[in-house]
Coordinates of C-alpha atoms in Angstrom, one line a residue:
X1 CA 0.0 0.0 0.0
X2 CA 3.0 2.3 1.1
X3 CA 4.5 1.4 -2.6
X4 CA 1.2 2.3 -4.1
X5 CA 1.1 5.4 -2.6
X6 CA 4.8 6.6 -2.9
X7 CA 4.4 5.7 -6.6
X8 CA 0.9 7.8 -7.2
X9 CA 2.9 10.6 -5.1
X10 CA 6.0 10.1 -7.7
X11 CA 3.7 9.9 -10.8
X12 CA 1.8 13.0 -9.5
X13 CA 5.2 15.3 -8.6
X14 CA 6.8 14.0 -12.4
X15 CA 3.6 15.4 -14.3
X16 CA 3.6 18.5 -12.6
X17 CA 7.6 18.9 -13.5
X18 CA 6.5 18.5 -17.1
X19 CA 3.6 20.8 -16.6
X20 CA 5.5 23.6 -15.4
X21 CA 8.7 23.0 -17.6
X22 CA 5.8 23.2 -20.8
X23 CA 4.0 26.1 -19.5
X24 CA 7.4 28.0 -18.9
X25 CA 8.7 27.2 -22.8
X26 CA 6.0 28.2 -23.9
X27 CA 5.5 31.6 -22.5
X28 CA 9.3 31.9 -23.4
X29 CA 8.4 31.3 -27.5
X30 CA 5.3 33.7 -27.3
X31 CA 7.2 36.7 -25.8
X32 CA 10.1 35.6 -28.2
X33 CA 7.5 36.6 -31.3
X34 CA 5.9 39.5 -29.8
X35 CA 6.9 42.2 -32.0
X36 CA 6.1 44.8 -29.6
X37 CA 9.3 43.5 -27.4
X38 CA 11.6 44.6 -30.3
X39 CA 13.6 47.9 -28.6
X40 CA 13.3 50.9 -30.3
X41 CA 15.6 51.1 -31.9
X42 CA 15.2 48.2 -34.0
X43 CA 11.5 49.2 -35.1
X44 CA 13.2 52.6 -36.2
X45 CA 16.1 50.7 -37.9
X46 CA 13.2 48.8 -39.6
X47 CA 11.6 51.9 -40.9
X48 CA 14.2 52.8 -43.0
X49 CA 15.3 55.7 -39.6
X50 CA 12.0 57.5 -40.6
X51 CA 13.3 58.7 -43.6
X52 CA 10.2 60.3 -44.5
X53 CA 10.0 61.8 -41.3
X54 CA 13.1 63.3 -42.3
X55 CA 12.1 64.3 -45.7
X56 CA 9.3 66.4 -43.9
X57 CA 11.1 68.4 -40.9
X58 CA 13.6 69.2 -43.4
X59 CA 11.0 70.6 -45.8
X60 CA 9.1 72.5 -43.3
X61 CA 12.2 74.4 -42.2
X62 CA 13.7 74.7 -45.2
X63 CA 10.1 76.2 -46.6
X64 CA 9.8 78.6 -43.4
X65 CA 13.5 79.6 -43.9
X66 CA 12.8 80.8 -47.4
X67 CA 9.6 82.8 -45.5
X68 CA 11.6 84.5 -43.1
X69 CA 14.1 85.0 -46.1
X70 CA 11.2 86.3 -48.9
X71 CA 9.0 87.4 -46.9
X72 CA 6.3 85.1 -48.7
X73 CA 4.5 82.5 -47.9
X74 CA 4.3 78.7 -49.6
X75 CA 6.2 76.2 -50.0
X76 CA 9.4 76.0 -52.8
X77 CA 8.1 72.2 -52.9
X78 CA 4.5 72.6 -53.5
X79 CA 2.3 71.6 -50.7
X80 CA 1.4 68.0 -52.6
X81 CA 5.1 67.1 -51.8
X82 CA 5.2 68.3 -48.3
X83 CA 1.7 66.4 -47.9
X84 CA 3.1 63.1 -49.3
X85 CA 6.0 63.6 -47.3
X86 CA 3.8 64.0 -44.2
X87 CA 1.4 60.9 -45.0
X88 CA 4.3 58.7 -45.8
X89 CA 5.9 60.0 -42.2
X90 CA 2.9 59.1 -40.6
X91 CA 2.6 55.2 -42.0
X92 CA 6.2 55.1 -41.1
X93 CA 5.0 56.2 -37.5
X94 CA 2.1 54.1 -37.1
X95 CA 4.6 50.8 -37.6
X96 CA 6.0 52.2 -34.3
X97 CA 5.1 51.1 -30.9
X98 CA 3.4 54.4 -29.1
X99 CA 6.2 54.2 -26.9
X100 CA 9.2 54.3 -29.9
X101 CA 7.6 57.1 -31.7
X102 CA 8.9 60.2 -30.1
X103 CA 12.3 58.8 -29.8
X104 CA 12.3 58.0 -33.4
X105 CA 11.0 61.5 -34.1
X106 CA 13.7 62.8 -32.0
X107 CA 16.7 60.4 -33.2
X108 CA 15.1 62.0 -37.1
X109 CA 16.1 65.4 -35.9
X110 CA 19.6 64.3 -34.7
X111 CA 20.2 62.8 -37.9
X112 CA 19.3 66.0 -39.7
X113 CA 21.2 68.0 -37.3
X114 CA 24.4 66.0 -37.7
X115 CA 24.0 65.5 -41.8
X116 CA 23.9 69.5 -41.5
X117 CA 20.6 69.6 -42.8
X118 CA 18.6 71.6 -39.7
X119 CA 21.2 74.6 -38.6
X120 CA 20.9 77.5 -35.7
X121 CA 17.9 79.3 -36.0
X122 CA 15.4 76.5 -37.3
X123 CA 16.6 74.5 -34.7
X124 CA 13.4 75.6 -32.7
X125 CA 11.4 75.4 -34.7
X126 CA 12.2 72.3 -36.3
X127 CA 12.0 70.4 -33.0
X128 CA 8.2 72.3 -32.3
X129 CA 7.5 71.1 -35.7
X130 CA 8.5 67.6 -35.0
X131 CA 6.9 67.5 -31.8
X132 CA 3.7 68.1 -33.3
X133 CA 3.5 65.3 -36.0
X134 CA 2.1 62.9 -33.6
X135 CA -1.2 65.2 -33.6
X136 CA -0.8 65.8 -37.7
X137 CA -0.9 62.1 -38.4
X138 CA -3.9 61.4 -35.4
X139 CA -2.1 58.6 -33.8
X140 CA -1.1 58.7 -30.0
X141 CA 0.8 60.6 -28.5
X142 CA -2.1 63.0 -30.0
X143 CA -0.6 65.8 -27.6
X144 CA 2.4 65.7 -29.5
X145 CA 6.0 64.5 -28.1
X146 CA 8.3 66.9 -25.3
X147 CA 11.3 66.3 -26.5
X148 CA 13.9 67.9 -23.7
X149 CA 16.4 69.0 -26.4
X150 CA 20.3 70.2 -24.9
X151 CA 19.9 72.4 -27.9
X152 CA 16.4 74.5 -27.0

């Protein structure tokens, strides 16, 4: 009887090993394939470093640059490029996690700052315009992003 029992007892303690060993891999492979766990970075990377996000800051201050300069108003681009520029932005964005957008939006500034692209002046205004698309394209954060710039 003692056997019996000590083997039931044995049987019972090796299925739930199993159980829990299964129940671990698995939750392992699932957050393994979760997209959402990529960093940052690596969604950015994946959308080609916002390129088109890019495109449009550096329009927008190159276009408000020529209006302080002329004294006019419109764009040297046409507003049908700037608006492409702005909708391909914003399906860039929306591949994003809400959490990776302003960061990518941000790192898209650096990279025009460092390529020379965004310079002194337009700084400002380049990172207000930035901080806004967010609320252009209607995807969260609809605010807009705060971006804590050393250069503001």
């Amino acid at each position: 009887m003692a056997n019996k029992l000590t083997l039931l007892l044995s049987t019972f303690a090796l299925f739930l090993l199993v159980a829990n060993a299964s129940i671990y891999r698995t939750t392992i492979f699932i957050d393994e394939e979760n997209p959402s766990q990529q960093s940052c970075e690596q969604q950015i990377q994946q959308q080609q470093q916002l390129r088109q996000c890019q495109m449009h800051l550096r329009q927008q201050v190159r276009d408000r640059q020529q209006e302080g300069e002329d004294g006019l108003w419109g764009s040297s681009l046409g507003d049908n490029q700037q608006q492409q520029y702005l909708r391909q932005c914003c399906q860039q964005l929306q591949q994003l996690d809400n959490r990776c957008r302003c960061p990518g939006l941000e790192q898209a500034l650096r990279s025009q700052l460092q390529q020379g692209q965004i310079q002194g002046g337009m700084l400002r205004q380049a990172y207000e315009s930035a901080s806004q698309i967010p609320r252009k394209c209607n995807i969260s954060p609809r605010q807009g992003c705060d971006f804590s710039s050393p250069y503001l």
